[in-house]
Structures are given as C-alpha cells and as structure tokens.
C-alpha cells in the first residue's frame, strides 16, 4: 500500500502581497518535505498562479467560488490590486463569505489551523495593538501628536502621522474597526503563527505575539519566490532581460530603484516633486510608474501629463533614468551589482527582497503596517532613511533629492547604512543556511522544523487513527492568512 502523505492546505487573502509569500512557502515545503500541498483561492487568482508554478510542481491549485458583484464590488474583483482603495475594506468583508466553503473543504480532517503572516513581526505587532486598542483616539481629542501602545510599549512612541488613513480616522464604529475587532482576536484560536521574517532583526514583535497570544511563534523567513516563479503583470512592464541590459551599462552601486508596489501610488503633485528630485539628484534610476491618485492605477501612464515637461525624453536621452510602466522584475533589479538603494513603500515582501541583497532603503510608507516597518528599519535596524509618510503628504523635491544623495553618496551616514544592510544580508543568509554535512541549521530553518514537528504533534493529539470517517486518513495542516 502506498504511504499516505500528510497535507498542507493554504488559503491566503486575495492580494499579491499575501499570495506571493504563500506560494513561495508552498514551493519551499514541496522542495524540502514530503507533503501534499493544496493551494486554495478564488478562480481569477488561481488562473494567474498557474503560470507561476514550475512544470514539475505537484502543488494542487483549487478554486472556490466567489462572485464579487454579490458584495457590492465591480465584476471580476478578486484581488486588492484591481480594486480602488476605498473598496478594499469591502473586499476584506467579502472574504469572510469564503469561510463556509473553505471550512467544508477541510472540516472532516482538521479542527485547528495555523496562521501565516506575510508581514513582519514588529510592523504587525503595532498594527494588531492599535486596531484592538485604538489608543490614538484620546490623543487626538487632547491635541497630542504621539502615543504609546498600552500592551506593546517596547515599540516606543508612535506619531499620529505614522498611522495609515483608515487607522487614523477609526473610532471603533467604522467598517475597518468592526472588521478587525471581529477577526484579529481569532488568532488566539490558532495553533501558532508563522512569520515571514528573521528573528535576528525582528524579535521585538515576535516576543509581543508570544506574550499576547500565549501561542508558539515561528520566524521562518525570508520566504521569497524565485525569479523563475515570479508572478508578473499581465500587460505592460519591462522584461528582466531589458532591465538587466540597462543595469549592465551602469557603474556598480550607482542606481536607485523606485517602486511603491502594485497597490500604491502618490498624488499628482508629489509625482511631480519626485520626478524633480530624481533629476536634481543626478543619480541613475529605474522608476516603476503608475497613474497618480485620482486615476485608474492600472491604466496607461501618461508621462506628458503627470511628469515635468520633457522629463521622460531627457532621462532617455541622457540614459540617466528608465521609466517602467506598471511592472518591473524587482528581484532581478535588487540583486544586480549596479543597484545601490531602493526607494520603497516598505511593504514587507519588498523589505525582505531588498535586505536579502544588502540594499538599504528610502522609506515612503503608504498604507497598512508599512509605516511601522519603516519605524523598525530606521530606529532598530538602521538600514533606512524615511522620505515621506502617506499617499497625499507634501514633501519638496529638494528634501527628497537630499536624502537620495545622503544614502547614495560617500558620506559617513551613507557608508554606515550600506554596511548595516550588508550585515543584515549576512543575518538572512545565516538564518536560511541548512548544512546537513556540518550539522548547522539557521534560525529560520530550525523554526520551520519546529513548526512541522508541532503541527504533527497537534494533529496526532486532535485526530488519532480511525477517528476520521472510520479510516486512517492522512493528516492535514491548514495554514490561513491573517
């Protein structure tokens, strides 16, 4: 009789920033362990994923039905990347409708799930604490400008300007508050939490969740998709080959990479200021451009309307800058020897990709826990200079250009931050090291081993043989998104 394999069922939230690390985790588990993996999501997301699976992968992609129109969303809206930001909370609420179908899928063979967080420990700890406590409400009433978290004082003071808009205006009765107050406490029902992070530089947040939830916490990152399995935009963008050829023509450590992720953009005035800053800095750059706020983020970019007159032509003729519409091969760019600094929204996937290649960051947080990621990188890790806060903030091009020059120059500050970024890269490499011959395992590898050992123990305690439909069925480990 063939040996029955244990199962891992994964169900990430409908956003690329969540789906990508889950897929990377699925491929990592498939490569290193004898598990059957089922990857669950809605039809359009599964369709997009099919081309990203290696031809020899046995990961099963499973669709569960979802009709966005039934939830007040535009037709075929199954991913945050294609929905206007003001409707994101509606997609969050609609995602709850998928629970019964998913539960039915696994209810016969599982009672408990684990949570995989695609975010970092510190950023998510701040996010979790603020949504559950809303400590800034009273501070705003009193005219203050900063506050402490009642259950996470290790985070030190948080300024009101470090809050994403949805959090800043939350009063406990709004839709975002209601959603988070309903679902975040359910983390206490999990068997534990996996974090896509590295404990050596992100331990404060991990300690918070151990204390807060009284559950195991495993730092198993960085979990990143290989370049062969990347998920790219269906239209627009630049090929890896084109970007590599452009970067090959530039001196080592001379290029600034600018990208705010697939869901974010800035105001028209700030887009003008950023373009002026890039030109004023005199540095080479690759900029992934998307239409500014007020326009469809997935539409064609109109350089003649949204950038200074003649900017695109000057950058092309001087070969100083490369403008890329919608999508660029981020990992290939960050790993290239010509790339020096990353101007980023500091979504956690982007942070991990940057630091995995020893590239320091210029932080311009836009939403969610990104503001707290920047706080960690600036105050605790020392690999980031904050440029601005939020999508609609006002910052002058002279200020942005000065920070670009600071980080890319031979100043003591610039050299120190580049050195620290290289140290973090070495931490990451050590955490992921798995030397069977030498017997050394990095912290993330050991954490993954501990997770699967704990998962097997929990499954054994929950389901002994012959309990499930009278058969000795394979065990299933379910991994949900936060």
Short mmCIF file of C-alpha atoms in Angstrom, two decimals:
data_model
loop_
_atom_site.label_atom_id
_atom_site.label_comp_id
_atom_site.label_asym_id
_atom_site.label_seq_id
_atom_site.Cartn_x
_atom_site.Cartn_y
_atom_site.Cartn_z
CA UNK A 1 0.00 0.00 0.00
CA UNK A 2 1.29 3.46 -0.92
CA UNK A 3 2.25 5.63 2.02
CA UNK A 4 -0.32 8.31 2.74
CA UNK A 5 1.25 11.76 2.68
CA UNK A 6 0.43 14.50 5.10
CA UNK A 7 -1.35 17.50 3.67
CA UNK A 8 -0.86 21.24 3.90
CA UNK A 9 -3.83 23.37 2.82
CA UNK A 10 -3.03 27.05 2.22
CA UNK A 11 -5.54 29.87 1.84
CA UNK A 12 -4.05 33.39 1.55
CA UNK A 13 -6.02 36.62 1.41
CA UNK A 14 -6.78 37.95 -2.05
CA UNK A 15 -3.83 40.30 -2.59
CA UNK A 16 -0.48 39.78 -4.30
CA UNK A 17 1.39 40.79 -1.15
CA UNK A 18 -0.25 37.81 0.59
CA UNK A 19 -0.47 35.30 -2.26
CA UNK A 20 3.21 35.61 -3.25
CA UNK A 21 4.75 34.62 0.13
CA UNK A 22 2.21 31.79 0.48
CA UNK A 23 3.18 30.42 -2.94
CA UNK A 24 6.86 30.75 -2.03
CA UNK A 25 6.18 28.82 1.19
CA UNK A 26 4.29 26.13 -0.74
CA UNK A 27 7.19 25.63 -3.14
CA UNK A 28 9.69 25.60 -0.27
CA UNK A 29 7.74 22.92 1.61
CA UNK A 30 7.34 20.88 -1.57
CA UNK A 31 11.07 21.05 -2.20
CA UNK A 32 12.20 20.15 1.31
CA UNK A 33 9.45 17.90 2.73
CA UNK A 34 7.24 15.05 1.64
CA UNK A 35 3.93 16.86 1.95
CA UNK A 36 0.96 17.13 -0.36
CA UNK A 37 0.07 20.82 -0.78
CA UNK A 38 -3.30 22.26 -1.75
CA UNK A 39 -3.37 25.98 -2.55
CA UNK A 40 -6.84 27.49 -2.28
CA UNK A 41 -8.13 30.76 -3.71
CA UNK A 42 -10.74 32.32 -5.96
CA UNK A 43 -10.87 31.50 -9.70
CA UNK A 44 -9.12 34.56 -11.14
CA UNK A 45 -6.29 34.37 -8.60
CA UNK A 46 -5.79 30.66 -9.28
CA UNK A 47 -5.76 31.32 -13.02
CA UNK A 48 -2.99 33.89 -12.56
CA UNK A 49 -1.00 31.49 -10.38
CA UNK A 50 -0.93 28.61 -12.85
CA UNK A 51 1.81 30.14 -14.98
CA UNK A 52 3.98 30.67 -11.90
CA UNK A 53 4.18 27.03 -10.87
CA UNK A 54 7.24 25.09 -12.06
CA UNK A 55 6.38 22.43 -14.62
CA UNK A 56 7.45 19.68 -12.21
CA UNK A 57 5.48 21.03 -9.23
CA UNK A 58 2.74 18.89 -7.70
CA UNK A 59 1.13 21.75 -5.77
CA UNK A 60 -2.61 21.45 -6.34
CA UNK A 61 -4.42 24.69 -7.15
CA UNK A 62 -8.02 24.62 -6.01
CA UNK A 63 -10.68 27.21 -6.85
CA UNK A 64 -13.51 28.17 -4.54
CA UNK A 65 -16.38 30.21 -5.99
CA UNK A 66 -16.61 33.94 -5.45
CA UNK A 67 -18.97 36.45 -7.06
CA UNK A 68 -17.74 39.97 -6.34
CA UNK A 69 -20.98 41.57 -7.60
CA UNK A 70 -22.88 39.95 -4.74
CA UNK A 71 -20.79 42.03 -2.32
CA UNK A 72 -21.13 45.45 -3.93
CA UNK A 73 -17.83 45.15 -5.80
CA UNK A 74 -17.18 45.61 -9.52
CA UNK A 75 -17.40 42.42 -11.62
CA UNK A 76 -14.30 40.18 -11.58
CA UNK A 77 -12.87 41.86 -8.50
CA UNK A 78 -10.94 39.13 -6.72
CA UNK A 79 -7.68 40.87 -5.80
CA UNK A 80 -6.80 44.06 -3.94
CA UNK A 81 -4.52 45.00 -6.83
CA UNK A 82 -7.51 45.75 -9.07
CA UNK A 83 -9.87 47.43 -6.60
CA UNK A 84 -9.94 51.14 -5.71
CA UNK A 85 -8.53 51.68 -2.23
CA UNK A 86 -11.82 52.86 -0.75
CA UNK A 87 -13.32 49.46 -1.66
CA UNK A 88 -10.56 47.37 -0.08
CA UNK A 89 -12.48 47.07 3.18
CA UNK A 90 -15.46 45.74 1.23
CA UNK A 91 -13.24 43.05 -0.27
CA UNK A 92 -12.00 42.26 3.24
CA UNK A 93 -15.58 41.88 4.42
CA UNK A 94 -16.49 39.83 1.36
CA UNK A 95 -13.63 37.44 2.00
CA UNK A 96 -15.48 36.23 5.09
CA UNK A 97 -18.09 34.71 2.76
CA UNK A 98 -15.46 32.22 1.59
CA UNK A 99 -15.15 30.67 5.04
CA UNK A 100 -18.07 28.20 4.82
CA UNK A 101 -16.83 26.75 1.52
CA UNK A 102 -13.27 26.50 2.79
CA UNK A 103 -14.40 25.02 6.08
CA UNK A 104 -16.40 22.39 4.25
CA UNK A 105 -13.31 21.57 2.22
CA UNK A 106 -11.31 20.51 5.27
CA UNK A 107 -13.73 20.12 8.17
CA UNK A 108 -13.69 16.32 8.11
CA UNK A 109 -9.96 16.16 8.73
CA UNK A 110 -8.99 19.24 10.70
CA UNK A 111 -10.21 21.28 13.66
CA UNK A 112 -7.41 23.75 14.17
CA UNK A 113 -5.40 25.97 11.86
CA UNK A 114 -2.19 27.92 11.97
CA UNK A 115 -1.72 31.46 10.73
CA UNK A 116 0.97 32.58 8.31
CA UNK A 117 1.66 36.29 8.47
CA UNK A 118 3.12 37.77 5.32
CA UNK A 119 4.07 40.81 7.39
CA UNK A 120 6.99 41.32 9.75
CA UNK A 121 6.74 40.82 13.50
CA UNK A 122 7.26 44.42 14.62
CA UNK A 123 5.06 46.05 11.98
CA UNK A 124 2.23 43.64 12.53
CA UNK A 125 2.50 43.88 16.32
CA UNK A 126 1.97 47.65 16.10
CA UNK A 127 -0.87 47.16 13.62
CA UNK A 128 -2.54 44.50 15.79
CA UNK A 129 -2.23 46.50 19.01
CA UNK A 130 -3.52 49.76 17.54
CA UNK A 131 -6.58 48.19 15.92
CA UNK A 132 -7.57 46.36 19.08
CA UNK A 133 -6.92 49.29 21.45
CA UNK A 134 -7.32 52.45 19.31
CA UNK A 135 -5.06 54.37 21.75
CA UNK A 136 -4.77 57.37 19.44
CA UNK A 137 -8.44 58.35 19.80
CA UNK A 138 -7.94 60.13 23.10
CA UNK A 139 -4.61 61.61 21.99
CA UNK A 140 -6.31 63.26 19.02
CA UNK A 141 -9.03 64.65 21.28
CA UNK A 142 -6.40 66.08 23.62
CA UNK A 143 -4.47 67.68 20.78
CA UNK A 144 -1.42 65.45 21.18
CA UNK A 145 0.82 64.26 18.37
CA UNK A 146 2.10 60.90 19.63
CA UNK A 147 1.15 57.97 21.86
CA UNK A 148 2.37 54.68 23.35
CA UNK A 149 0.80 51.27 22.82
CA UNK A 150 -0.68 50.01 26.11
CA UNK A 151 0.35 46.39 25.52
CA UNK A 152 3.47 46.99 23.40
CA UNK A 153 5.48 49.77 24.98
CA UNK A 154 8.71 48.32 23.58
CA UNK A 155 7.65 49.93 20.31
CA UNK A 156 8.31 53.38 21.88
CA UNK A 157 6.27 56.39 20.84
CA UNK A 158 4.20 56.36 17.66
CA UNK A 159 3.35 59.64 15.97
CA UNK A 160 -0.11 60.32 14.61
CA UNK A 161 1.43 60.94 11.19
CA UNK A 162 2.67 57.32 11.23
CA UNK A 163 -0.89 56.00 11.06
CA UNK A 164 -2.45 54.91 7.76
CA UNK A 165 -5.53 56.93 6.89
CA UNK A 166 -8.03 54.17 7.70
CA UNK A 167 -6.49 53.78 11.15
CA UNK A 168 -6.13 57.50 11.78
CA UNK A 169 -9.86 58.15 11.37
CA UNK A 170 -11.01 54.94 13.09
CA UNK A 171 -13.40 55.44 16.00
CA UNK A 172 -14.42 51.84 16.74
CA UNK A 173 -17.67 52.12 14.78
CA UNK A 174 -16.24 52.36 11.26
CA UNK A 175 -16.11 49.36 8.92
CA UNK A 176 -12.34 48.86 9.30
CA UNK A 177 -12.59 48.80 13.10
CA UNK A 178 -15.54 46.42 13.04
CA UNK A 179 -13.71 44.03 10.72
CA UNK A 180 -10.50 43.98 12.75
CA UNK A 181 -12.26 43.74 16.12
CA UNK A 182 -14.13 40.71 14.81
CA UNK A 183 -11.31 38.78 13.18
CA UNK A 184 -8.00 39.70 14.85
CA UNK A 185 -8.99 38.09 18.19
CA UNK A 186 -9.48 34.81 16.33
CA UNK A 187 -5.70 34.48 16.21
CA UNK A 188 -5.96 33.15 19.77
CA UNK A 189 -7.76 30.10 18.32
CA UNK A 190 -4.81 29.19 16.12
CA UNK A 191 -2.22 26.57 16.92
CA UNK A 192 0.51 29.14 16.37
CA UNK A 193 1.77 31.79 13.96
CA UNK A 194 4.42 31.61 11.26
CA UNK A 195 6.08 34.91 10.41
CA UNK A 196 7.79 35.62 7.13
CA UNK A 197 10.68 37.29 8.91
CA UNK A 198 14.07 36.69 10.54
CA UNK A 199 14.27 36.71 14.33
CA UNK A 200 17.78 38.19 14.41
CA UNK A 201 16.49 41.65 13.42
CA UNK A 202 12.74 41.40 14.12
CA UNK A 203 12.49 39.77 17.53
CA UNK A 204 10.61 42.53 19.41
CA UNK A 205 7.36 41.91 17.55
CA UNK A 206 7.73 38.15 17.84
CA UNK A 207 8.08 38.43 21.61
CA UNK A 208 4.94 40.58 21.68
CA UNK A 209 2.84 37.93 19.95
CA UNK A 210 4.19 35.13 22.15
CA UNK A 211 3.15 37.16 25.19
CA UNK A 212 -0.13 38.42 23.77
CA UNK A 213 -1.48 35.18 22.32
CA UNK A 214 0.27 32.59 24.50
CA UNK A 215 0.91 30.63 21.32
CA UNK A 216 4.05 29.40 19.57
CA UNK A 217 5.60 31.82 17.10
CA UNK A 218 7.95 30.73 14.33
CA UNK A 219 10.10 33.11 12.27
CA UNK A 220 10.64 31.15 9.04
CA UNK A 221 11.61 33.89 6.58
CA UNK A 222 12.52 35.20 4.26
CA UNK A 223 10.07 33.23 2.12
CA UNK A 224 10.56 34.66 -1.35
CA UNK A 225 9.57 33.45 -4.79
CA UNK A 226 12.47 32.55 -7.02
CA UNK A 227 12.86 34.63 -10.17
CA UNK A 228 11.71 31.62 -12.22
CA UNK A 229 8.36 31.53 -10.40
CA UNK A 230 7.63 35.26 -10.23
CA UNK A 231 4.10 36.50 -10.78
CA UNK A 232 4.17 39.36 -13.22
CA UNK A 233 1.58 41.77 -14.56
CA UNK A 234 -0.47 40.51 -17.48
CA UNK A 235 0.26 43.64 -19.50
CA UNK A 236 2.87 46.38 -19.50
CA UNK A 237 6.17 46.40 -17.71
CA UNK A 238 9.72 45.60 -18.71
CA UNK A 239 11.33 42.22 -19.27
CA UNK A 240 14.12 41.04 -16.97
CA UNK A 241 16.43 40.94 -19.98
CA UNK A 242 15.77 44.58 -20.86
CA UNK A 243 16.32 45.77 -17.27
CA UNK A 244 19.49 43.71 -16.96
CA UNK A 245 20.92 45.17 -20.16
CA UNK A 246 20.19 48.70 -18.91
CA UNK A 247 21.73 47.97 -15.50
CA UNK A 248 24.77 46.31 -17.07
CA UNK A 249 25.61 49.64 -18.70
CA UNK A 250 25.75 51.46 -15.36
CA UNK A 251 28.59 51.60 -12.79
CA UNK A 252 28.46 49.37 -9.73
CA UNK A 253 26.25 50.66 -6.87
CA UNK A 254 25.08 53.67 -8.90
CA UNK A 255 21.35 53.02 -9.50
CA UNK A 256 18.33 53.95 -7.38
CA UNK A 257 15.33 51.66 -7.77
CA UNK A 258 11.93 53.31 -7.17
CA UNK A 259 8.75 51.27 -6.75
CA UNK A 260 5.72 51.59 -4.49
CA UNK A 261 4.24 48.15 -5.11
CA UNK A 262 1.23 47.05 -7.12
CA UNK A 263 -1.46 48.72 -4.98
CA UNK A 264 0.05 52.13 -4.23
CA UNK A 265 0.54 55.44 -5.94
CA UNK A 266 1.02 59.06 -4.90
CA UNK A 267 -0.73 62.35 -5.58
CA UNK A 268 -0.15 64.21 -8.87
CA UNK A 269 1.76 66.99 -7.09
CA UNK A 270 4.02 64.52 -5.29
CA UNK A 271 4.67 62.65 -8.51
CA UNK A 272 5.93 65.91 -10.00
CA UNK A 273 8.10 66.53 -6.93
CA UNK A 274 9.55 63.01 -7.05
CA UNK A 275 10.45 63.39 -10.72
CA UNK A 276 12.17 66.70 -9.99
CA UNK A 277 14.02 65.09 -7.08
CA UNK A 278 15.31 62.26 -9.24
CA UNK A 279 16.57 64.70 -11.85
CA UNK A 280 18.10 67.02 -9.24
CA UNK A 281 19.91 64.13 -7.52
CA UNK A 282 21.84 63.36 -10.69
CA UNK A 283 21.72 59.62 -9.91
CA UNK A 284 20.80 56.81 -12.27
CA UNK A 285 17.38 55.33 -11.52
CA UNK A 286 14.71 52.83 -12.53
CA UNK A 287 11.23 54.07 -11.64
CA UNK A 288 8.13 51.88 -11.83
CA UNK A 289 5.46 54.45 -12.64
CA UNK A 290 1.70 54.18 -12.16
CA UNK A 291 -1.02 56.79 -12.65
CA UNK A 292 -1.37 59.13 -9.65
CA UNK A 293 -4.22 59.26 -7.16
CA UNK A 294 -7.46 60.20 -8.88
CA UNK A 295 -6.81 57.99 -11.90
CA UNK A 296 -7.16 54.26 -12.56
CA UNK A 297 -3.94 52.82 -11.16
CA UNK A 298 -3.98 50.05 -13.78
CA UNK A 299 -4.39 52.37 -16.77
CA UNK A 300 -1.64 53.56 -19.09
CA UNK A 301 0.81 56.06 -17.68
CA UNK A 302 0.75 59.50 -19.35
CA UNK A 303 4.19 60.99 -18.84
CA UNK A 304 3.30 64.19 -20.68
CA UNK A 305 0.52 64.89 -18.15
CA UNK A 306 1.92 63.64 -14.85
CA UNK A 307 5.63 64.40 -15.11
CA UNK A 308 7.56 67.64 -15.72
CA UNK A 309 7.63 68.74 -19.34
CA UNK A 310 10.28 66.86 -21.30
CA UNK A 311 11.31 64.75 -18.28
CA UNK A 312 10.93 61.36 -19.93
CA UNK A 313 12.82 62.45 -23.04
CA UNK A 314 15.67 63.99 -21.03
CA UNK A 315 16.07 60.84 -18.94
CA UNK A 316 16.02 58.61 -22.01
CA UNK A 317 18.50 60.70 -23.99
CA UNK A 318 20.91 61.07 -21.08
CA UNK A 319 20.41 57.42 -20.07
CA UNK A 320 20.05 58.65 -16.50
CA UNK A 321 16.65 57.13 -15.89
CA UNK A 322 14.47 54.25 -17.03
CA UNK A 323 10.70 54.65 -16.62
CA UNK A 324 8.80 51.37 -16.47
CA UNK A 325 5.02 51.22 -16.68
CA UNK A 326 3.21 49.01 -14.12
CA UNK A 327 5.68 46.18 -13.50
CA UNK A 328 9.40 45.53 -13.23
CA UNK A 329 11.36 42.39 -12.27
CA UNK A 330 12.06 43.57 -8.74
CA UNK A 331 14.26 40.74 -7.50
CA UNK A 332 16.45 40.84 -10.61
CA UNK A 333 16.90 44.59 -10.20
CA UNK A 334 17.67 44.42 -6.47
CA UNK A 335 20.16 41.59 -6.98
CA UNK A 336 22.09 43.43 -9.71
CA UNK A 337 25.50 44.81 -8.77
CA UNK A 338 24.59 48.25 -10.16
CA UNK A 339 21.68 48.73 -7.75
CA UNK A 340 22.55 50.79 -4.68
CA UNK A 341 19.35 51.92 -2.91
CA UNK A 342 15.62 51.10 -3.01
CA UNK A 343 13.02 53.88 -2.63
CA UNK A 344 10.06 51.81 -1.47
CA UNK A 345 6.67 51.83 0.25
CA UNK A 346 8.26 49.26 2.58
CA UNK A 347 5.70 46.53 2.17
CA UNK A 348 7.25 43.56 3.93
CA UNK A 349 7.91 41.47 0.81
CA UNK A 350 9.81 44.39 -0.71
CA UNK A 351 11.76 44.92 2.52
CA UNK A 352 12.84 41.28 2.61
CA UNK A 353 13.81 41.26 -1.05
CA UNK A 354 15.87 44.42 -0.60
CA UNK A 355 17.67 43.32 2.57
CA UNK A 356 18.28 39.83 1.18
CA UNK A 357 20.51 41.55 -1.37
CA UNK A 358 22.07 44.02 1.07
CA UNK A 359 20.27 47.03 -0.43
CA UNK A 360 19.36 49.84 2.05
CA UNK A 361 16.05 51.65 1.72
CA UNK A 362 14.49 55.05 1.42
CA UNK A 363 11.09 54.63 3.08
CA UNK A 364 7.84 56.18 1.85
CA UNK A 365 5.07 54.23 3.59
CA UNK A 366 1.62 54.30 2.01
CA UNK A 367 -0.77 52.05 3.92
CA UNK A 368 -1.35 49.26 6.44
CA UNK A 369 1.66 48.31 8.61
CA UNK A 370 4.18 49.87 6.20
CA UNK A 371 4.61 52.91 8.48
CA UNK A 372 5.68 50.63 11.32
CA UNK A 373 8.01 48.68 9.03
CA UNK A 374 9.77 51.97 8.30
CA UNK A 375 9.91 52.71 12.03
CA UNK A 376 11.63 49.36 12.65
CA UNK A 377 14.09 49.81 9.78
CA UNK A 378 15.01 53.36 10.82
CA UNK A 379 15.09 53.07 14.62
CA UNK A 380 16.02 49.45 15.29
CA UNK A 381 17.83 48.05 12.25
CA UNK A 382 19.46 51.20 10.87
CA UNK A 383 19.07 50.41 7.17
CA UNK A 384 16.51 53.03 6.11
CA UNK A 385 16.05 56.78 5.77
CA UNK A 386 12.43 57.95 5.86
CA UNK A 387 11.47 60.15 2.91
CA UNK A 388 7.77 60.83 3.46
CA UNK A 389 4.59 59.46 5.03
CA UNK A 390 1.40 58.64 3.18
CA UNK A 391 0.00 58.95 -0.30
CA UNK A 392 -1.12 62.56 -0.01
CA UNK A 393 1.65 64.10 2.09
CA UNK A 394 3.51 67.14 0.81
CA UNK A 395 7.28 66.89 0.54
CA UNK A 396 9.50 69.14 -1.59
CA UNK A 397 11.79 67.75 -4.24
CA UNK A 398 14.82 69.37 -2.62
CA UNK A 399 14.23 67.29 0.54
CA UNK A 400 13.84 64.05 -1.39
CA UNK A 401 16.92 64.75 -3.52
CA UNK A 402 18.97 65.46 -0.40
CA UNK A 403 18.01 62.11 1.13
CA UNK A 404 18.80 60.28 -2.11
CA UNK A 405 22.24 61.90 -2.17
CA UNK A 406 22.78 61.15 1.53
CA UNK A 407 22.22 57.43 1.12
CA UNK A 408 23.97 57.05 -2.24
CA UNK A 409 27.00 59.23 -1.51
CA UNK A 410 30.28 58.51 0.27
CA UNK A 411 29.08 60.37 3.35
CA UNK A 412 29.63 58.64 6.69
CA UNK A 413 25.86 58.17 7.03
CA UNK A 414 25.58 56.59 3.60
CA UNK A 415 28.53 54.25 4.13
CA UNK A 416 27.26 53.21 7.57
CA UNK A 417 23.78 52.34 6.29
CA UNK A 418 25.15 50.36 3.36
CA UNK A 419 27.41 48.49 5.79
CA UNK A 420 24.46 47.67 8.05
CA UNK A 421 22.42 46.49 5.08
CA UNK A 422 25.21 44.06 4.22
CA UNK A 423 25.24 42.86 7.84
CA UNK A 424 21.50 42.18 7.65
CA UNK A 425 22.02 40.29 4.39
CA UNK A 426 24.52 38.07 6.21
CA UNK A 427 21.99 37.54 9.04
CA UNK A 428 19.43 36.43 6.47
CA UNK A 429 21.87 34.09 4.75
CA UNK A 430 22.79 32.56 8.10
CA UNK A 431 19.13 32.16 9.10
CA UNK A 432 18.40 30.24 5.89
CA UNK A 433 21.50 28.05 5.98
CA UNK A 434 20.90 24.32 6.11
CA UNK A 435 24.19 22.44 6.20
CA UNK A 436 23.40 18.75 6.52
CA UNK A 437 27.05 17.73 6.48
CA UNK A 438 28.21 20.30 9.01
CA UNK A 439 25.11 19.95 11.14
CA UNK A 440 24.40 23.70 11.18
CA UNK A 441 20.87 24.97 10.73
CA UNK A 442 19.98 28.63 10.68
CA UNK A 443 17.25 30.07 12.89
CA UNK A 444 14.60 30.11 10.14
CA UNK A 445 15.34 26.54 9.07
CA UNK A 446 15.14 25.35 12.68
CA UNK A 447 11.89 27.28 13.15
CA UNK A 448 10.37 25.55 10.11
CA UNK A 449 11.42 22.17 11.51
CA UNK A 450 9.86 23.08 14.85
CA UNK A 451 6.64 24.16 13.15
CA UNK A 452 6.21 20.87 11.32
CA UNK A 453 7.06 18.90 14.45
CA UNK A 454 4.46 20.90 16.40
CA UNK A 455 1.94 20.54 13.57
CA UNK A 456 2.36 16.79 13.54
CA UNK A 457 2.02 16.62 17.32
CA UNK A 458 -1.13 18.76 17.30
CA UNK A 459 -2.68 16.71 14.51
CA UNK A 460 -1.89 13.48 16.34
CA UNK A 461 -3.47 14.78 19.53
CA UNK A 462 -6.53 16.05 17.66
CA UNK A 463 -7.08 13.07 15.38
CA UNK A 464 -5.91 9.60 16.32
CA UNK A 465 -6.14 6.83 13.68
CA UNK A 466 -9.64 5.60 12.74
CA UNK A 467 -11.33 8.68 14.23
CA UNK A 468 -11.97 10.27 10.85
CA UNK A 469 -14.77 8.57 8.95
CA UNK A 470 -13.53 5.26 10.28
CA UNK A 471 -10.26 5.37 8.34
CA UNK A 472 -6.63 6.13 8.95
CA UNK A 473 -6.60 9.26 6.81
CA UNK A 474 -3.58 11.45 6.13
CA UNK A 475 -3.31 14.43 8.44
CA UNK A 476 -3.83 17.94 7.19
CA UNK A 477 -2.10 21.10 8.36
CA UNK A 478 -4.14 24.14 7.42
CA UNK A 479 -2.40 27.49 7.03
CA UNK A 480 -4.67 30.53 6.85
CA UNK A 481 -3.80 34.15 6.21
CA UNK A 482 -4.13 36.78 8.91
#
